[in-house]
Backbone as numpy.savetxt, mean C-alpha at the origin, in Angstrom:
# Nx Ny Nz CAx CAy CAz Cx Cy Cz
9.26 -6.68 4.96 9.46 -6.38 6.17 7.83 -6.68 7.06
7.78 -7.31 8.03 6.50 -7.80 8.87 6.09 -6.59 9.59
6.86 -5.61 9.80 5.82 -4.32 10.35 5.37 -3.78 8.98
5.85 -3.66 8.32 5.00 -2.91 6.97 3.70 -3.92 6.70
4.23 -5.10 6.59 2.63 -5.94 6.34 1.43 -5.72 6.86
1.98 -5.38 8.44 0.83 -5.24 9.28 0.12 -3.92 9.22
0.75 -2.84 8.72 0.54 -1.31 8.64 -0.90 -0.82 7.78
-1.12 -1.90 6.74 -2.45 -1.74 6.01 -3.66 -1.55 7.01
-3.50 -2.69 7.65 -4.57 -2.63 8.70 -4.79 -1.34 9.47
-3.74 -0.75 9.94 -3.95 0.60 10.59 -4.53 1.47 9.54
-3.85 1.39 8.54 -4.49 2.51 7.50 -5.86 2.42 7.34
-6.27 0.94 6.94 -7.74 0.93 6.65 -8.70 0.73 7.90
-8.02 0.99 9.09 -9.11 1.10 9.85 -9.32 2.63 10.11
-8.41 3.62 9.83 -8.75 4.77 9.65 -10.01 5.37 9.10
-10.22 4.74 7.90 -11.49 4.91 6.89 -12.51 3.96 7.07
-12.26 2.98 8.19 -13.56 1.98 8.26 -13.49 1.02 6.82
-12.33 0.60 6.35 -12.25 -0.35 5.40 -11.39 -1.34 5.69
-11.97 -2.82 5.31 -11.30 -3.61 5.63 -9.92 -3.93 4.96
-8.83 -4.53 5.83 -7.58 -4.59 5.43 -7.35 -5.15 4.12
-7.92 -6.29 3.81 -7.81 -6.85 2.40 -8.56 -6.15 1.20
-9.19 -4.96 1.53 -9.53 -3.94 0.59 -8.44 -3.13 0.00
-7.65 -2.95 1.20 -6.39 -1.85 0.79 -5.47 -2.52 -0.14
-4.98 -4.15 0.52 -4.07 -4.42 -0.14 -3.95 -5.96 0.15
-4.22 -6.96 -0.39 -3.95 -8.19 -0.18 -2.28 -8.35 -0.02
-2.16 -10.00 0.15 -0.63 -10.23 0.47 0.33 -10.37 -0.77
-0.47 -10.59 -1.90 0.19 -10.43 -3.16 0.40 -9.15 -3.51
-0.33 -8.00 -3.37 0.03 -6.85 -3.40 1.32 -6.32 -2.75
0.88 -6.76 -1.43 1.88 -5.95 -0.30 3.34 -6.70 -0.87
3.33 -7.74 -1.13 4.55 -8.38 -1.96 5.06 -7.48 -2.96
4.32 -7.69 -4.10 4.61 -6.70 -5.05 5.24 -5.26 -4.66
4.74 -4.67 -3.72 4.99 -3.21 -3.37 6.44 -3.47 -2.78
6.58 -4.24 -1.66 8.23 -4.52 -1.14 9.15 -4.84 -2.31
8.70 -5.55 -3.34 9.76 -5.89 -4.39 10.12 -4.46 -5.04
9.03 -4.19 -5.76 9.31 -2.78 -6.48 9.72 -1.69 -6.00
9.31 -1.29 -4.72 9.41 -0.11 -3.82 9.13 1.19 -4.79
8.03 1.19 -5.23 7.74 2.50 -5.78 8.17 3.67 -5.20
8.55 4.81 -5.81 8.92 6.08 -5.19 7.77 7.02 -5.54
6.93 6.72 -6.24 5.98 7.82 -6.46 4.57 7.22 -7.06
3.54 7.97 -7.23 2.18 7.60 -7.45 2.09 6.61 -8.73
2.90 7.36 -9.81 3.01 6.68 -11.03 3.68 4.91 -10.73
4.24 5.03 -10.12 5.22 3.57 -9.54 4.20 3.08 -8.96
3.12 3.29 -7.92 2.25 2.60 -7.38 1.23 2.05 -8.37
0.98 2.64 -9.22 0.07 2.33 -10.51 0.57 0.92 -11.23
1.91 1.23 -11.18 2.22 -0.29 -11.95 2.17 -1.39 -11.11
1.58 -1.59 -9.79 1.49 -2.45 -8.86 0.35 -3.42 -9.38
0.28 -4.57 -9.60 -0.91 -5.17 -9.50 -1.82 -5.16 -8.46
-2.94 -4.43 -8.61 -3.97 -4.67 -7.28 -3.96 -2.93 -6.83
-3.44 -2.35 -7.40 -3.18 -0.83 -7.25 -3.82 -0.02 -8.21
-4.99 0.65 -8.06 -5.39 1.37 -8.94 -5.39 2.80 -8.54
-5.98 3.85 -9.11 -6.14 5.11 -9.26 -6.72 5.42 -7.82
-7.87 4.78 -7.50 -8.67 5.04 -6.44 -7.55 4.81 -5.05
-7.19 3.52 -4.87 -6.50 3.45 -4.00 -5.20 4.46 -3.77
-4.76 4.73 -4.86 -3.32 5.63 -4.72 -3.86 7.00 -4.32
-5.12 7.31 -4.49 -5.69 8.55 -4.27 -5.92 8.54 -2.75
-6.53 7.36 -2.09 -6.96 7.29 -0.80 -5.65 6.74 0.23
-4.64 5.93 -0.36 -3.93 5.56 0.42 -2.25 5.61 -0.01
-2.22 6.47 -0.99 -0.87 6.32 -1.69 0.23 7.17 -1.29
-0.03 8.12 -0.59 0.89 8.77 0.39 1.36 8.23 1.49
0.37 7.47 1.95 1.13 6.82 3.27 1.49 5.13 3.02
1.33 4.92 1.88 2.00 3.37 1.30 3.27 3.95 0.76
3.50 5.24 0.23 4.65 5.34 -0.08 5.78 5.52 1.24
5.05 6.45 2.28 5.81 6.64 3.23 6.15 5.31 4.00
5.39 4.47 4.23 5.84 3.24 4.98 6.82 2.57 3.98
6.50 2.58 2.91 7.68 1.71 1.75 8.94 2.02 1.95
9.17 3.69 2.02 10.65 4.17 2.23 10.94 4.67 3.76
10.53 3.96 4.55 10.65 4.44 6.00 11.41 3.42 6.77
12.11 2.52 6.19 13.02 1.75 6.75 14.08 1.23 6.26
């Protein structure tokens, strides 16, 4: 969903990190397809590691399941 695709820009702005560091388009697509429900599921997405889960995981999961 295009609304979710723009959200990492908002998340990234809050901590001063460029959006492409949070998640590139390929990673966003994988999140949209897999729809992980927890941190372990996010870790299974290529491009998402422990650091990104620790920093952005809760918000990514909330966005993923908000629609």
